[in-house]
Every structure is written in structure tokens, then in C-alpha cells.
PDB file of C-alpha atoms in Angstrom:
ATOM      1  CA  UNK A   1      87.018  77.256  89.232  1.00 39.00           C
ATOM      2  CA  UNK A   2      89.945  79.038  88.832  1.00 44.00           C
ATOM      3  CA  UNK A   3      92.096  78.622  85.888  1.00 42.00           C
ATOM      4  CA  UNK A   4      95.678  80.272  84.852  1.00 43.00           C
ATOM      5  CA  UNK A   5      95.933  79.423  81.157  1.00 45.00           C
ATOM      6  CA  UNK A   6      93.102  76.022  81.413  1.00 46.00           C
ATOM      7  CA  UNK A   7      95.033  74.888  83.920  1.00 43.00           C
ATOM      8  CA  UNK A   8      93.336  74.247  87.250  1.00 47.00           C
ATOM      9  CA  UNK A   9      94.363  76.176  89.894  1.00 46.00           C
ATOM     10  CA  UNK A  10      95.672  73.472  91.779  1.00 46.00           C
ATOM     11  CA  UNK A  11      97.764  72.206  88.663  1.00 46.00           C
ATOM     12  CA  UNK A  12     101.271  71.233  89.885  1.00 51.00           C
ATOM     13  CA  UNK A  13     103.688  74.310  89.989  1.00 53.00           C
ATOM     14  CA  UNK A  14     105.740  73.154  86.518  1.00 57.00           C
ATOM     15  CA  UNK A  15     102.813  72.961  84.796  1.00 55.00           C
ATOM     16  CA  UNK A  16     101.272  76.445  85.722  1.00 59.00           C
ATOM     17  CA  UNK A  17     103.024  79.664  83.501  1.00 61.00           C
ATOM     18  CA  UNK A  18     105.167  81.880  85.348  1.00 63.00           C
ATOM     19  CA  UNK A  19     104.538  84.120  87.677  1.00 67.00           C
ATOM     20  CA  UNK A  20     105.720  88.039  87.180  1.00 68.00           C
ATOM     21  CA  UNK A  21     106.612  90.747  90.035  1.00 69.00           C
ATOM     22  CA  UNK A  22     106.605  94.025  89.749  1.00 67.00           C
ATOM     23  CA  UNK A  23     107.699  96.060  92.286  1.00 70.00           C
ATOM     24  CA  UNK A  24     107.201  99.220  93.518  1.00 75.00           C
ATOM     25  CA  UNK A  25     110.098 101.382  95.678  1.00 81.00           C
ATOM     26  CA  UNK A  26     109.886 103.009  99.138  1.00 86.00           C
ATOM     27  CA  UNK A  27     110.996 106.647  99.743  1.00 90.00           C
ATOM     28  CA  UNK A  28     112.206 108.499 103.092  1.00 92.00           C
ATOM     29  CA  UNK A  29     112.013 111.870 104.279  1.00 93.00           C
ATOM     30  CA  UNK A  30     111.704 114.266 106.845  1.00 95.00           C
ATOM     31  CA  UNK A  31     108.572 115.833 107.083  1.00 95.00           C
ATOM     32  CA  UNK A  32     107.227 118.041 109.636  1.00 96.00           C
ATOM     33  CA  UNK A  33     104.188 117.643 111.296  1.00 95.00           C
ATOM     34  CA  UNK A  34     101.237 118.749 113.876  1.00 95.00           C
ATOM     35  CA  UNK A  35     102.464 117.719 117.129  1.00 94.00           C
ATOM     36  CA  UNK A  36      99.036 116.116 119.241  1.00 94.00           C
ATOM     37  CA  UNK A  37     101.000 117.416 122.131  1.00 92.00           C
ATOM     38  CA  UNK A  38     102.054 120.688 122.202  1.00 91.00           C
ATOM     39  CA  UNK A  39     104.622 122.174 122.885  1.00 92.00           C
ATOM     40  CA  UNK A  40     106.385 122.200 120.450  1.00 94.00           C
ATOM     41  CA  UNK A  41     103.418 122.996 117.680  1.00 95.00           C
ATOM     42  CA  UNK A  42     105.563 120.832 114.768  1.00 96.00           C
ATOM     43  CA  UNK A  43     107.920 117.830 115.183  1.00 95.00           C
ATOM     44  CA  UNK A  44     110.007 116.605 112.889  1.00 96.00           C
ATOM     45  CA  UNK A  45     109.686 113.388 111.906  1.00 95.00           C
ATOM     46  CA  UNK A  46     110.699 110.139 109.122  1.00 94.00           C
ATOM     47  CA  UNK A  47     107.530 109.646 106.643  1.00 93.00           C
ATOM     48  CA  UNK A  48     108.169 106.084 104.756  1.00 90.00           C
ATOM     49  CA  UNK A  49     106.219 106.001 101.677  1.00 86.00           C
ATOM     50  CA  UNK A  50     105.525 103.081  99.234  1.00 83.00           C
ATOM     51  CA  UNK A  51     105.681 104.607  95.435  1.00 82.00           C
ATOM     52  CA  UNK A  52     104.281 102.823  92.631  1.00 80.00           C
ATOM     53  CA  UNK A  53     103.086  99.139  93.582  1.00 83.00           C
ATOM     54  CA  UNK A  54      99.185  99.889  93.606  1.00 85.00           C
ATOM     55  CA  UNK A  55      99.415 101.742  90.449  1.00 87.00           C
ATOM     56  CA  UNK A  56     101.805  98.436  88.875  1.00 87.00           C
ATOM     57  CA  UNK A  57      99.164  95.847  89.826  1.00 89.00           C
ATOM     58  CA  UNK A  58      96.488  98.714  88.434  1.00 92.00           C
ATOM     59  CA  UNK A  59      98.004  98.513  84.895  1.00 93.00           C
ATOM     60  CA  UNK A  60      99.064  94.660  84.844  1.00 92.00           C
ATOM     61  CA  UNK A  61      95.668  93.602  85.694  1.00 93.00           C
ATOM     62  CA  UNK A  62      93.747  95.601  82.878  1.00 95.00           C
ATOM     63  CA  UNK A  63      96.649  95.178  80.280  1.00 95.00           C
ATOM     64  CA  UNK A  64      96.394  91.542  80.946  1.00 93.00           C
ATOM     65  CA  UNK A  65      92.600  91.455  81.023  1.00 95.00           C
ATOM     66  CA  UNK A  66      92.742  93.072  77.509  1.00 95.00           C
ATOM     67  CA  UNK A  67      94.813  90.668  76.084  1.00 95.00           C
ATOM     68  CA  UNK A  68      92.787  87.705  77.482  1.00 94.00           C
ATOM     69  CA  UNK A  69      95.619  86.649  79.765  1.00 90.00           C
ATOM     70  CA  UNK A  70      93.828  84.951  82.445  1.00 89.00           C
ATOM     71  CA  UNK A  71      90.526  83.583  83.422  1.00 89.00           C
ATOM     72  CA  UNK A  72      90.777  84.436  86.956  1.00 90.00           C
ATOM     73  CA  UNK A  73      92.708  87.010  88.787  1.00 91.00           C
ATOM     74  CA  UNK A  74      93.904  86.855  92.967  1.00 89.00           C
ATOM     75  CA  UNK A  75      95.172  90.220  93.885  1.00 89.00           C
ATOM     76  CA  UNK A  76      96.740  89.963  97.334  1.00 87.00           C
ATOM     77  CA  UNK A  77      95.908  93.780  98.779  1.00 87.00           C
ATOM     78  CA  UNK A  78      93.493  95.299 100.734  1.00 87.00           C
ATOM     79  CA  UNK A  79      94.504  98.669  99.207  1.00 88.00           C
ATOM     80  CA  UNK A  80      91.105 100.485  97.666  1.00 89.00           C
ATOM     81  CA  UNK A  81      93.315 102.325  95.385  1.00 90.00           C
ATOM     82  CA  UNK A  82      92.769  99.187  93.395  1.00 93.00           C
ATOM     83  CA  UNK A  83      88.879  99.727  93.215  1.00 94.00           C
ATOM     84  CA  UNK A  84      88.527 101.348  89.875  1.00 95.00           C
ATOM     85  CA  UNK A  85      90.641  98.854  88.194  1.00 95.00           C
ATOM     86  CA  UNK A  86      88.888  95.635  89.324  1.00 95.00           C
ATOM     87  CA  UNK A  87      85.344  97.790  88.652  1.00 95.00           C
ATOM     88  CA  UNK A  88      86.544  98.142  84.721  1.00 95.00           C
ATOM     89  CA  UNK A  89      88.098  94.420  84.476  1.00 95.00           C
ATOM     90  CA  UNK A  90      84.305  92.867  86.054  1.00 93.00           C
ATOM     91  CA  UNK A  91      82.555  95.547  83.691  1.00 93.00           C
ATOM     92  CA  UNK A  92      84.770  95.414  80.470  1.00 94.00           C
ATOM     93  CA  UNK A  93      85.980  91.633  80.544  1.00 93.00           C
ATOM     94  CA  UNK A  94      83.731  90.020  82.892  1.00 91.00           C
ATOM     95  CA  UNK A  95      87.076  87.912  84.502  1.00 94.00           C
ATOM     96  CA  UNK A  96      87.134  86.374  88.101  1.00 93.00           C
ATOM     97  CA  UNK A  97      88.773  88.253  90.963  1.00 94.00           C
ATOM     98  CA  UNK A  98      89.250  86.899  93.871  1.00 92.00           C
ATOM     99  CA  UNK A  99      90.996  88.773  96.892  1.00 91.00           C
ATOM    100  CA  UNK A 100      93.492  87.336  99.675  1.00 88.00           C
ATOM    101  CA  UNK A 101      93.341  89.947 102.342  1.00 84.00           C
ATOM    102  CA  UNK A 102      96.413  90.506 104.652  1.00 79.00           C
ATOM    103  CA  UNK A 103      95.855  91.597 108.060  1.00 73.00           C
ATOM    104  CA  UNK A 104      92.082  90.967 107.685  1.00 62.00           C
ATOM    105  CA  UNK A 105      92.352  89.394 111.199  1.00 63.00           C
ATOM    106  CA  UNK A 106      93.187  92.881 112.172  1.00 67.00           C
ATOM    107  CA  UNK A 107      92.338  95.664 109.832  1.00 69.00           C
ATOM    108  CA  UNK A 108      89.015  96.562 108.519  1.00 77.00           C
ATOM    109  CA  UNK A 109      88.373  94.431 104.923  1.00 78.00           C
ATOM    110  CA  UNK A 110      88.168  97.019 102.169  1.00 84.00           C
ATOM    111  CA  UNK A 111      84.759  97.464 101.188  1.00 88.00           C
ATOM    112  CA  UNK A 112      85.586  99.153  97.824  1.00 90.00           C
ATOM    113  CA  UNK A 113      87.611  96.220  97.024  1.00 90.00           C
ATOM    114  CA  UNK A 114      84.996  93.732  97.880  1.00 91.00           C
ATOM    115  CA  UNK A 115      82.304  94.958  96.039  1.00 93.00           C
ATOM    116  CA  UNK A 116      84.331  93.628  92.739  1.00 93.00           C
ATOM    117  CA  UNK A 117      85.438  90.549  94.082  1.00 93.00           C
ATOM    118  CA  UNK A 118      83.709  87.230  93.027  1.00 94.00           C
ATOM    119  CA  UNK A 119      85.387  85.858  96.180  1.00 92.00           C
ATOM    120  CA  UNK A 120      87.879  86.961  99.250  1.00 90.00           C
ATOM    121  CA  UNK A 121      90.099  85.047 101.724  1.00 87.00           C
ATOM    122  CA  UNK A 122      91.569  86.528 104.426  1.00 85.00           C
ATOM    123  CA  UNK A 123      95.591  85.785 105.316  1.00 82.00           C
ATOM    124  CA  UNK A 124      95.242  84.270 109.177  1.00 80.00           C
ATOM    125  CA  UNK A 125      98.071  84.170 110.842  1.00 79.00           C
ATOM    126  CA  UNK A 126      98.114  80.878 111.535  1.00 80.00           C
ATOM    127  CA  UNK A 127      98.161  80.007 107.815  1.00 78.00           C
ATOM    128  CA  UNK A 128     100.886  82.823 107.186  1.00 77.00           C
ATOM    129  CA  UNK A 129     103.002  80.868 110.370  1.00 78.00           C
ATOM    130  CA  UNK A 130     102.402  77.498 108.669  1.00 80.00           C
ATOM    131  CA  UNK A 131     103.592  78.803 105.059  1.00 78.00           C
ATOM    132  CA  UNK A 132     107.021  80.112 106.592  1.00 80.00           C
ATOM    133  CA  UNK A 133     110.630  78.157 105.970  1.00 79.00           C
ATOM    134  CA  UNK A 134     111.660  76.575 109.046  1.00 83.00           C
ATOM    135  CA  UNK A 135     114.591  77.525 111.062  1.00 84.00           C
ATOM    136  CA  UNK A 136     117.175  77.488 110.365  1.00 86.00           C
ATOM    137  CA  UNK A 137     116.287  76.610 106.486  1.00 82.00           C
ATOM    138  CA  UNK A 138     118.119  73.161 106.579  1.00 86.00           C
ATOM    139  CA  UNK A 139     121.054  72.932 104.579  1.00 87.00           C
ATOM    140  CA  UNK A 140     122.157  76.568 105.240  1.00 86.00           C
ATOM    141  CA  UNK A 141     122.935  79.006 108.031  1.00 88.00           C
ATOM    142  CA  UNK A 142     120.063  81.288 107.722  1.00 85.00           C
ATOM    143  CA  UNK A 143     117.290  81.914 110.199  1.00 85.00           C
ATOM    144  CA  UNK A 144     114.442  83.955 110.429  1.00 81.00           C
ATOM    145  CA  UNK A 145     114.475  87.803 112.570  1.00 80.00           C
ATOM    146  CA  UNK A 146     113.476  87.055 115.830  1.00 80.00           C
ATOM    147  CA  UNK A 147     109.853  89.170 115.564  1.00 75.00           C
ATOM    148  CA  UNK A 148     108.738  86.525 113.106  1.00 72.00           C
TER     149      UNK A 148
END
């Protein structure tokens, strides 16, 4: 069972602690790169990167784990950057991990990740549909973008 602070995991929101986010930042730039179709040899082309989120989640998890913060952790990635980190919390701290995988329906699981996980969901979209606002939210004017 899954615990955050004793509590259960299905312990009604006001009794469970708060939760933190810490985000990371996206850059954009023009890069140029190998064409698959020559000519021409290069194109140029907008490269949108995501700076700083893995390593965030990295550092939160062990600082926490070192301070006996939580029983259990979910990390909701299927990002194997985050290998190492879960490998030191199971070997230093013994904690739980469990792993919510988005786009598991469509992209390959993460092995690296898995092989530290006590358990692992995946996000289907069916239960990502059912989770969303309706629309409009009632009460106001907004609605969701039409691709959702």
C-alpha cells in the first residue's frame, strides 16, 4: 500500500499534504539539419527543447528520499533519464516507486525505468478522456481546443 505521510493513498484530498511542481522551461531555435531528401543537403528548421524537468524530478526524488519524505513515490514519465535516480532511491532507501506511463498505448514502455519500479500503470486514453473537465467547464466560458 501506498502511503503519503501514513495516509492511505486513497485518503480524501484535504487530508493528504500538498503536492509541489516544479517545472522545467522549453527553448526554440533554429537549427540546421541533414536533409533525408536532397537537394538541398541542410534545411533549416525549429528544434523545441524541454530544459530542466527530468533533472527537477531527479533531485526532488532523492532529496526527498533522504529526508524520509515519503513511503512511496509515482513518477509520471517514461523518460529513462530518470533511471539512475530511481536505481539509488530502491538501493539507498529501499522506498516504493511506482510508474504511470503516458503514451504507453503508443510508445515503447521504458525498460530502464521499469527495472526500478515496484509497479507501473500505463495512462489509456480512455482514462485520460474520462479525467478531462467537461465542456464548456460549467459556470464559465471556457472550452477545451478542438484536438482534445
Amino acid at each position: 500500500m501506498c502511503t503519503f505521510g501514513r495516509l492511505p493513498i486513497w485518503a480524501p484530498c484535504e487530508l493528504c499534504p500538498p503536492v509541489e511542481v516544479h517545472l522545467g522551461h522549453f527553448l526554440r531555435h533554429r537549427v540546421r539539419i541533414e536533409n533525408a531528401n536532397p537537394p538541398p543537403n541542410t534545411v533549416e528548421v525549429w528544434k523545441t527543447e524541454e530544459k530542466g524537468s527530468d533533472v527537477n524530478l531527479a533531485l526532488h526524488l532523492l532529496n526527498d528520499a533522504w529526508s524520509d519524505a515519503y513511503d512511496c513515490a509515482v513518477i509520471v514519465s517514461n523518460d529513462s533519464d530518470l533511471a539512475l535516480s530511481l536505481k539509488m532511491v530502491k538501493a539507498q532507501h529501499q522506498k516504493v516507486i511506482g510508474l504511470v506511463m503516458p503514451g504507453a498505448h503508443v510508445r515503447k514502455r521504458s525498460v530502464q525505468l521499469r527495472q526500478h519500479a515496484d509497479f507501473v500503470r500505463p495512462i489509456r486514453p480512455g482514462m485520460l478522456a474520462s479525467s478531462q473537465l467537461p465542456d464548456p467547464i460549467p459556470g464559465t466560458t471556457i472550452r477545451k481546443p478542438a484536438g482534445w
